[in-house]
């Protein structure tokens, strides 16, 4: 009889296969299972080819579960929603009290809390674990965000510490996030920040290409250079790579042949919905979601372009003569300043949810585990961690002394980029909304007094005064009519 394995993994699409191989490579014998048995055989074959790794395939759920040592730990990586429930139902029949299930998908956090409660009644432990890093991260070291049963986490901590991405100055990119669905919620916001980051980079590209007339070769050089400084990150790195790839099916560069229509899987939408639910301003993230919605209207946009072109409005309103080097410098400053706003919004959202649910999340620790493995990994994150280390109760990244100084130094360039984009007819919703967020947050007095007066006028919603305590209502209509008599 074969010896029992240390852990199991069910769900062998590419992410599942790669994570299973990563676990095996780190020295933990692993059992794998998939409803489609061909995937099981494929994974076993990969394990042989990639170093004769201790990975064992099973074609039926019962033998799969029983092949794992007790207390059993099983990771499931299947599509969120009903497939997760079905997989849990299939496997839990053969599991015993004290065994543990870990969902590694992008799941809605309330589903995780529901499942944790239901499985607890069966004596089973449950974790919802965010996994970031894509296919490569899963294989060579992802950022891991487990939340739920702390007892369950301790069952698998030794594996996660070795499987996660390793960052020399801060350790493995994993920590126990907190109770309930906190791991899934943090991963959701991570993805929302990712949406914002990608939108801001795309806008920088648009301004440099459309206004500055940079070629793909020049763009590759610019982003490569940016990746050596304060913008050093995975997304800037891969952007430089993309500009250097020639089209293997025709002339020119591949990026120019990619349809301008962005897909999405839902986590960005969830992030914006949660921001609205919690009354947390997240305009940069929201604008990135709107950008994806509008990109999806490709056919409509093509027709709209014809309508406005017939009236003399082209894609570019005006070709402006610019100093190319100065534009590159300004866009770099605008991109960095906008990123600060985007991350500030994401961290505020996590903090608000943590307060609502009593999760007691440590924002500095979250940015530490995002420093490696994940899609938003960046040198910038170390600065954010230090900001929260200096002041764990920091109300907003914008008022951290170091980030405030950097925003001040960059705001003139930021405004120039947004202005030149507006005058050229180029939409920069991410940069524009980030700038508006900054300008709104830094002002001690806003025109909200008028909005509240309007609310009191038509709905008797009352208002507060700046000079007298209390709540007031004014018969605005009567006073206004009397003054006209």
mmCIF file of C-alpha atoms in Angstrom, residues 172-475:
data_model
loop_
_atom_site.group_PDB
_atom_site.id
_atom_site.type_symbol
_atom_site.label_atom_id
_atom_site.label_comp_id
_atom_site.label_asym_id
_atom_site.label_seq_id
_atom_site.Cartn_x
_atom_site.Cartn_y
_atom_site.Cartn_z
ATOM 1 C CA UNK A 172 7.410 34.418 2.634
ATOM 2 C CA UNK A 173 4.508 36.239 0.981
ATOM 3 C CA UNK A 174 1.860 34.657 3.188
ATOM 4 C CA UNK A 175 0.303 35.417 6.547
ATOM 5 C CA UNK A 176 -2.884 34.456 8.329
ATOM 6 C CA UNK A 177 -5.171 37.300 7.246
ATOM 7 C CA UNK A 178 -7.980 36.968 9.770
ATOM 8 C CA UNK A 179 -11.357 35.488 10.559
ATOM 9 C CA UNK A 180 -14.265 34.653 8.253
ATOM 10 C CA UNK A 181 -14.030 35.749 4.637
ATOM 11 C CA UNK A 182 -11.188 38.219 5.240
ATOM 12 C CA UNK A 183 -8.737 36.357 2.993
ATOM 13 C CA UNK A 184 -11.130 36.456 0.045
ATOM 14 C CA UNK A 185 -12.019 40.093 0.733
ATOM 15 C CA UNK A 186 -8.365 41.154 0.793
ATOM 16 C CA UNK A 187 -7.722 39.277 -2.466
ATOM 17 C CA UNK A 188 -10.777 40.980 -3.998
ATOM 18 C CA UNK A 189 -9.437 44.440 -3.116
ATOM 19 C CA UNK A 190 -5.977 43.390 -4.329
ATOM 20 C CA UNK A 191 -7.626 42.688 -7.697
ATOM 21 C CA UNK A 192 -9.428 46.042 -7.590
ATOM 22 C CA UNK A 193 -6.097 47.805 -7.045
ATOM 23 C CA UNK A 194 -4.746 45.720 -9.937
ATOM 24 C CA UNK A 195 -7.570 47.040 -12.156
ATOM 25 C CA UNK A 196 -6.606 50.606 -11.208
ATOM 26 C CA UNK A 197 -2.903 49.980 -11.808
ATOM 27 C CA UNK A 198 -3.507 48.521 -15.267
ATOM 28 C CA UNK A 199 -5.836 51.384 -16.251
ATOM 29 C CA UNK A 200 -3.295 54.006 -15.171
ATOM 30 C CA UNK A 201 -0.514 52.284 -17.137
ATOM 31 C CA UNK A 202 -2.774 52.097 -20.210
ATOM 32 C CA UNK A 203 -3.469 55.834 -19.919
ATOM 33 C CA UNK A 204 0.259 56.590 -19.657
ATOM 34 C CA UNK A 205 0.732 54.527 -22.842
ATOM 35 C CA UNK A 206 -2.083 56.383 -24.613
ATOM 36 C CA UNK A 207 -0.703 59.837 -23.797
ATOM 37 C CA UNK A 208 2.854 58.895 -24.779
ATOM 38 C CA UNK A 209 1.751 57.252 -28.017
ATOM 39 C CA UNK A 210 -1.035 59.610 -29.089
ATOM 40 C CA UNK A 211 0.411 62.942 -27.941
ATOM 41 C CA UNK A 212 4.129 62.185 -27.798
ATOM 42 C CA UNK A 213 4.085 59.971 -30.925
ATOM 43 C CA UNK A 214 6.380 57.418 -29.272
ATOM 44 C CA UNK A 215 7.000 54.246 -31.254
ATOM 45 C CA UNK A 216 6.742 50.799 -29.712
ATOM 46 C CA UNK A 217 10.534 50.649 -29.591
ATOM 47 C CA UNK A 218 10.621 53.928 -27.670
ATOM 48 C CA UNK A 219 7.797 52.818 -25.371
ATOM 49 C CA UNK A 220 9.702 49.622 -24.603
ATOM 50 C CA UNK A 221 12.765 51.690 -23.665
ATOM 51 C CA UNK A 222 10.735 54.143 -21.550
ATOM 52 C CA UNK A 223 8.931 51.469 -19.523
ATOM 53 C CA UNK A 224 12.170 49.510 -19.106
ATOM 54 C CA UNK A 225 13.778 52.645 -17.687
ATOM 55 C CA UNK A 226 10.806 53.323 -15.418
ATOM 56 C CA UNK A 227 11.152 49.788 -14.095
ATOM 57 C CA UNK A 228 14.529 50.714 -12.606
ATOM 58 C CA UNK A 229 13.152 53.373 -10.271
ATOM 59 C CA UNK A 230 10.153 54.189 -8.080
ATOM 60 C CA UNK A 231 7.781 52.476 -10.564
ATOM 61 C CA UNK A 232 9.655 49.156 -10.406
ATOM 62 C CA UNK A 233 6.903 46.522 -10.529
ATOM 63 C CA UNK A 234 5.666 43.398 -12.266
ATOM 64 C CA UNK A 235 3.087 45.318 -14.321
ATOM 65 C CA UNK A 236 5.609 47.893 -15.572
ATOM 66 C CA UNK A 237 8.043 45.070 -16.391
ATOM 67 C CA UNK A 238 5.536 43.082 -18.453
ATOM 68 C CA UNK A 239 4.349 46.274 -20.175
ATOM 69 C CA UNK A 240 7.900 46.887 -21.414
ATOM 70 C CA UNK A 241 8.040 43.265 -22.594
ATOM 71 C CA UNK A 242 4.737 43.594 -24.477
ATOM 72 C CA UNK A 243 5.996 46.594 -26.482
ATOM 73 C CA UNK A 244 8.983 44.530 -27.641
ATOM 74 C CA UNK A 245 7.049 41.549 -29.056
ATOM 75 C CA UNK A 246 6.795 41.402 -32.868
ATOM 76 C CA UNK A 247 3.705 39.970 -34.542
ATOM 77 C CA UNK A 248 4.375 36.366 -35.596
ATOM 78 C CA UNK A 249 1.351 36.384 -37.930
ATOM 79 C CA UNK A 250 2.052 39.604 -39.807
ATOM 80 C CA UNK A 251 4.035 42.825 -39.939
ATOM 81 C CA UNK A 252 4.752 45.136 -37.028
ATOM 82 C CA UNK A 253 4.206 44.673 -33.310
ATOM 83 C CA UNK A 254 1.679 42.353 -31.714
ATOM 84 C CA UNK A 255 0.286 44.931 -29.243
ATOM 85 C CA UNK A 256 -1.075 46.952 -32.181
ATOM 86 C CA UNK A 257 -3.050 43.910 -33.404
ATOM 87 C CA UNK A 258 -4.713 43.159 -30.044
ATOM 88 C CA UNK A 259 -8.412 44.142 -30.029
ATOM 89 C CA UNK A 260 -9.054 47.083 -27.689
ATOM 90 C CA UNK A 261 -11.681 45.247 -25.654
ATOM 91 C CA UNK A 262 -10.787 44.291 -22.072
ATOM 92 C CA UNK A 263 -12.237 41.256 -20.330
ATOM 93 C CA UNK A 264 -12.980 40.830 -16.622
ATOM 94 C CA UNK A 265 -13.994 38.136 -14.145
ATOM 95 C CA UNK A 266 -15.903 40.114 -11.520
ATOM 96 C CA UNK A 267 -13.541 40.958 -8.652
ATOM 97 C CA UNK A 268 -13.157 44.570 -9.818
ATOM 98 C CA UNK A 269 -16.933 44.935 -9.879
ATOM 99 C CA UNK A 270 -17.210 43.451 -6.386
ATOM 100 C CA UNK A 271 -14.577 45.919 -5.143
ATOM 101 C CA UNK A 272 -16.509 48.918 -6.445
ATOM 102 C CA UNK A 273 -19.788 47.552 -5.055
ATOM 103 C CA UNK A 274 -18.187 47.126 -1.631
ATOM 104 C CA UNK A 275 -16.748 50.636 -1.763
ATOM 105 C CA UNK A 276 -20.276 51.950 -2.356
ATOM 106 C CA UNK A 277 -21.712 49.773 0.421
ATOM 107 C CA UNK A 278 -19.121 51.062 2.883
ATOM 108 C CA UNK A 279 -19.210 54.707 1.675
ATOM 109 C CA UNK A 280 -15.502 54.596 0.824
ATOM 110 C CA UNK A 281 -14.430 56.771 -2.108
ATOM 111 C CA UNK A 282 -12.598 54.629 -4.683
ATOM 112 C CA UNK A 283 -12.792 56.696 -7.904
ATOM 113 C CA UNK A 284 -9.571 55.376 -9.464
ATOM 114 C CA UNK A 285 -10.694 51.774 -9.134
ATOM 115 C CA UNK A 286 -14.236 52.676 -10.249
ATOM 116 C CA UNK A 287 -12.928 54.516 -13.321
ATOM 117 C CA UNK A 288 -10.879 51.466 -14.300
ATOM 118 C CA UNK A 289 -14.036 49.356 -14.178
ATOM 119 C CA UNK A 290 -15.908 51.934 -16.275
ATOM 120 C CA UNK A 291 -12.996 51.859 -18.708
ATOM 121 C CA UNK A 292 -13.458 48.117 -19.154
ATOM 122 C CA UNK A 293 -17.208 48.513 -19.617
ATOM 123 C CA UNK A 294 -16.694 51.167 -22.315
ATOM 124 C CA UNK A 295 -13.957 49.138 -24.014
ATOM 125 C CA UNK A 296 -16.514 46.345 -24.374
ATOM 126 C CA UNK A 297 -18.683 48.612 -26.555
ATOM 127 C CA UNK A 298 -16.267 48.257 -29.467
ATOM 128 C CA UNK A 299 -18.903 48.185 -32.204
ATOM 129 C CA UNK A 300 -20.738 51.180 -30.727
ATOM 130 C CA UNK A 301 -17.489 53.130 -30.423
ATOM 131 C CA UNK A 302 -16.614 52.458 -34.047
ATOM 132 C CA UNK A 303 -19.991 53.866 -35.131
ATOM 133 C CA UNK A 304 -19.743 56.800 -32.719
ATOM 134 C CA UNK A 305 -16.327 57.686 -34.161
ATOM 135 C CA UNK A 306 -17.913 57.885 -37.626
ATOM 136 C CA UNK A 307 -20.710 60.165 -36.371
ATOM 137 C CA UNK A 308 -18.354 62.621 -34.707
ATOM 138 C CA UNK A 309 -15.727 62.443 -37.440
ATOM 139 C CA UNK A 310 -18.380 63.571 -39.944
ATOM 140 C CA UNK A 311 -18.817 66.660 -37.759
ATOM 141 C CA UNK A 312 -15.097 67.349 -37.697
ATOM 142 C CA UNK A 313 -14.171 65.690 -34.394
ATOM 143 C CA UNK A 314 -11.366 63.215 -34.927
ATOM 144 C CA UNK A 315 -9.898 60.704 -32.463
ATOM 145 C CA UNK A 316 -7.289 63.333 -31.605
ATOM 146 C CA UNK A 317 -8.742 66.824 -31.308
ATOM 147 C CA UNK A 318 -5.414 68.469 -32.005
ATOM 148 C CA UNK A 319 -1.844 67.461 -32.694
ATOM 149 C CA UNK A 320 0.105 69.356 -30.083
ATOM 150 C CA UNK A 321 3.775 70.152 -30.398
ATOM 151 C CA UNK A 322 5.387 68.749 -27.267
ATOM 152 C CA UNK A 323 8.836 68.293 -25.822
ATOM 153 C CA UNK A 324 8.999 64.497 -25.906
ATOM 154 C CA UNK A 325 11.454 64.152 -23.015
ATOM 155 C CA UNK A 326 9.446 66.540 -20.835
ATOM 156 C CA UNK A 327 6.235 64.637 -21.641
ATOM 157 C CA UNK A 328 7.876 61.325 -20.677
ATOM 158 C CA UNK A 329 9.027 62.892 -17.398
ATOM 159 C CA UNK A 330 5.587 64.345 -16.640
ATOM 160 C CA UNK A 331 3.722 61.129 -17.438
ATOM 161 C CA UNK A 332 6.072 59.232 -15.116
ATOM 162 C CA UNK A 333 5.260 61.653 -12.294
ATOM 163 C CA UNK A 334 1.524 61.542 -13.024
ATOM 164 C CA UNK A 335 1.498 57.747 -13.074
ATOM 165 C CA UNK A 336 3.259 57.493 -9.722
ATOM 166 C CA UNK A 337 1.042 60.104 -8.031
ATOM 167 C CA UNK A 338 -2.093 58.424 -9.380
ATOM 168 C CA UNK A 339 -0.884 55.039 -8.095
ATOM 169 C CA UNK A 340 -0.572 56.474 -4.581
ATOM 170 C CA UNK A 341 -4.240 57.513 -4.755
ATOM 171 C CA UNK A 342 -5.351 54.119 -6.072
ATOM 172 C CA UNK A 343 -3.568 52.218 -3.298
ATOM 173 C CA UNK A 344 -4.855 54.678 -0.700
ATOM 174 C CA UNK A 345 -8.409 53.921 -1.811
ATOM 175 C CA UNK A 346 -7.865 50.156 -1.687
ATOM 176 C CA UNK A 347 -6.290 50.235 1.785
ATOM 177 C CA UNK A 348 -9.106 52.458 3.101
ATOM 178 C CA UNK A 349 -11.643 49.961 1.785
ATOM 179 C CA UNK A 350 -9.906 47.054 3.548
ATOM 180 C CA UNK A 351 -9.732 49.024 6.781
ATOM 181 C CA UNK A 352 -13.428 49.962 6.615
ATOM 182 C CA UNK A 353 -14.459 46.337 6.074
ATOM 183 C CA UNK A 354 -12.152 45.159 8.831
ATOM 184 C CA UNK A 355 -13.785 47.605 11.243
ATOM 185 C CA UNK A 356 -17.283 46.548 10.169
ATOM 186 C CA UNK A 357 -16.585 42.815 10.582
ATOM 187 C CA UNK A 358 -14.171 42.965 13.516
ATOM 188 C CA UNK A 359 -11.361 41.330 11.521
ATOM 189 C CA UNK A 360 -8.586 43.488 13.022
ATOM 190 C CA UNK A 361 -6.562 43.374 9.800
ATOM 191 C CA UNK A 362 -2.988 44.704 9.804
ATOM 192 C CA UNK A 363 -2.570 46.838 6.682
ATOM 193 C CA UNK A 364 1.222 46.821 6.870
ATOM 194 C CA UNK A 365 1.287 43.021 6.865
ATOM 195 C CA UNK A 366 -0.955 42.904 3.810
ATOM 196 C CA UNK A 367 1.374 45.087 1.780
ATOM 197 C CA UNK A 368 4.306 42.927 2.949
ATOM 198 C CA UNK A 369 2.813 39.755 1.452
ATOM 199 C CA UNK A 370 2.059 41.618 -1.803
ATOM 200 C CA UNK A 371 5.755 42.415 -2.324
ATOM 201 C CA UNK A 372 6.386 39.150 -4.171
ATOM 202 C CA UNK A 373 4.499 36.601 -6.228
ATOM 203 C CA UNK A 374 1.392 38.666 -6.905
ATOM 204 C CA UNK A 375 0.369 40.755 -9.918
ATOM 205 C CA UNK A 376 0.661 44.098 -8.081
ATOM 206 C CA UNK A 377 4.086 43.310 -6.592
ATOM 207 C CA UNK A 378 6.193 46.448 -6.585
ATOM 208 C CA UNK A 379 9.043 48.163 -4.753
ATOM 209 C CA UNK A 380 6.439 50.816 -3.933
ATOM 210 C CA UNK A 381 4.714 48.394 -1.514
ATOM 211 C CA UNK A 382 7.657 48.465 0.868
ATOM 212 C CA UNK A 383 7.111 52.213 1.240
ATOM 213 C CA UNK A 384 3.417 51.623 2.014
ATOM 214 C CA UNK A 385 4.325 49.038 4.669
ATOM 215 C CA UNK A 386 6.706 51.527 6.293
ATOM 216 C CA UNK A 387 3.965 54.173 6.280
ATOM 217 C CA UNK A 388 1.648 51.883 8.259
ATOM 218 C CA UNK A 389 4.542 50.801 10.500
ATOM 219 C CA UNK A 390 5.118 54.477 11.339
ATOM 220 C CA UNK A 391 1.421 55.012 12.025
ATOM 221 C CA UNK A 392 -0.903 51.955 12.164
ATOM 222 C CA UNK A 393 -3.869 54.354 12.447
ATOM 223 C CA UNK A 394 -2.905 56.382 9.381
ATOM 224 C CA UNK A 395 -6.231 57.699 8.021
ATOM 225 C CA UNK A 396 -5.006 57.905 4.424
ATOM 226 C CA UNK A 397 -1.726 57.251 2.606
ATOM 227 C CA UNK A 398 -1.938 60.777 1.201
ATOM 228 C CA UNK A 399 -1.183 62.279 4.618
ATOM 229 C CA UNK A 400 1.796 60.067 5.412
ATOM 230 C CA UNK A 401 4.672 62.595 5.483
ATOM 231 C CA UNK A 402 6.732 60.801 2.826
ATOM 232 C CA UNK A 403 3.854 60.193 0.416
ATOM 233 C CA UNK A 404 2.508 63.726 0.966
ATOM 234 C CA UNK A 405 5.943 65.103 0.001
ATOM 235 C CA UNK A 406 6.036 62.979 -3.151
ATOM 236 C CA UNK A 407 2.543 64.039 -4.193
ATOM 237 C CA UNK A 408 3.455 67.707 -3.705
ATOM 238 C CA UNK A 409 6.590 67.273 -5.815
ATOM 239 C CA UNK A 410 4.628 65.627 -8.622
ATOM 240 C CA UNK A 411 1.341 67.517 -8.668
ATOM 241 C CA UNK A 412 2.373 70.133 -11.267
ATOM 242 C CA UNK A 413 3.458 67.450 -13.750
ATOM 243 C CA UNK A 414 0.292 65.477 -12.941
ATOM 244 C CA UNK A 415 -1.886 68.489 -13.788
ATOM 245 C CA UNK A 416 0.031 69.112 -17.027
ATOM 246 C CA UNK A 417 -0.551 65.538 -18.186
ATOM 247 C CA UNK A 418 -4.279 65.597 -17.412
ATOM 248 C CA UNK A 419 -4.605 69.013 -19.098
ATOM 249 C CA UNK A 420 -2.769 67.998 -22.255
ATOM 250 C CA UNK A 421 -4.865 64.838 -22.452
ATOM 251 C CA UNK A 422 -8.120 66.811 -22.120
ATOM 252 C CA UNK A 423 -7.039 69.321 -24.756
ATOM 253 C CA UNK A 424 -6.093 66.463 -27.086
ATOM 254 C CA UNK A 425 -9.405 64.667 -26.574
ATOM 255 C CA UNK A 426 -7.745 61.659 -24.888
ATOM 256 C CA UNK A 427 -9.598 60.146 -21.966
ATOM 257 C CA UNK A 428 -7.544 59.620 -18.809
ATOM 258 C CA UNK A 429 -10.277 58.651 -16.335
ATOM 259 C CA UNK A 430 -7.867 56.984 -13.915
ATOM 260 C CA UNK A 431 -5.392 59.860 -13.720
ATOM 261 C CA UNK A 432 -8.171 62.477 -13.772
ATOM 262 C CA UNK A 433 -10.197 60.817 -11.016
ATOM 263 C CA UNK A 434 -7.035 60.279 -8.945
ATOM 264 C CA UNK A 435 -6.231 63.970 -9.249
ATOM 265 C CA UNK A 436 -9.807 64.889 -8.329
ATOM 266 C CA UNK A 437 -9.572 62.542 -5.320
ATOM 267 C CA UNK A 438 -6.393 64.301 -4.183
ATOM 268 C CA UNK A 439 -7.824 67.777 -4.739
ATOM 269 C CA UNK A 440 -11.027 66.905 -2.892
ATOM 270 C CA UNK A 441 -9.274 65.245 0.036
ATOM 271 C CA UNK A 442 -6.746 68.054 0.551
ATOM 272 C CA UNK A 443 -9.356 70.874 0.695
ATOM 273 C CA UNK A 444 -10.741 71.830 4.091
ATOM 274 C CA UNK A 445 -13.908 73.285 2.535
ATOM 275 C CA UNK A 446 -15.942 71.797 -0.326
ATOM 276 C CA UNK A 447 -19.095 72.896 -2.203
ATOM 277 C CA UNK A 448 -20.979 70.144 -0.343
ATOM 278 C CA UNK A 449 -22.688 72.907 1.663
ATOM 279 C CA UNK A 450 -24.732 73.753 -1.433
ATOM 280 C CA UNK A 451 -25.651 70.100 -2.053
ATOM 281 C CA UNK A 452 -26.847 69.734 1.544
ATOM 282 C CA UNK A 453 -28.837 72.962 1.237
ATOM 283 C CA UNK A 454 -30.493 71.567 -1.916
ATOM 284 C CA UNK A 455 -31.343 68.348 -0.041
ATOM 285 C CA UNK A 456 -32.929 70.351 2.741
ATOM 286 C CA UNK A 457 -34.833 72.507 0.203
ATOM 287 C CA UNK A 458 -36.565 69.644 -1.616
ATOM 288 C CA UNK A 459 -36.566 66.910 1.024
ATOM 289 C CA UNK A 460 -36.321 68.572 4.433
ATOM 290 C CA UNK A 461 -33.217 66.486 5.139
ATOM 291 C CA UNK A 462 -31.885 69.182 7.527
ATOM 292 C CA UNK A 463 -28.321 70.461 7.748
ATOM 293 C CA UNK A 464 -25.641 71.311 10.261
ATOM 294 C CA UNK A 465 -24.125 74.773 10.622
ATOM 295 C CA UNK A 466 -20.444 75.718 10.909
ATOM 296 C CA UNK A 467 -21.140 78.233 13.681
ATOM 297 C CA UNK A 468 -23.883 76.665 15.828
ATOM 298 C CA UNK A 469 -24.284 73.092 17.088
ATOM 299 C CA UNK A 470 -27.415 71.157 16.204
ATOM 300 C CA UNK A 471 -29.565 70.134 13.239
ATOM 301 C CA UNK A 472 -31.489 72.746 11.266
ATOM 302 C CA UNK A 473 -34.212 72.965 8.639
ATOM 303 C CA UNK A 474 -35.081 76.042 6.620
ATOM 304 C CA UNK A 475 -38.234 76.765 4.592
#
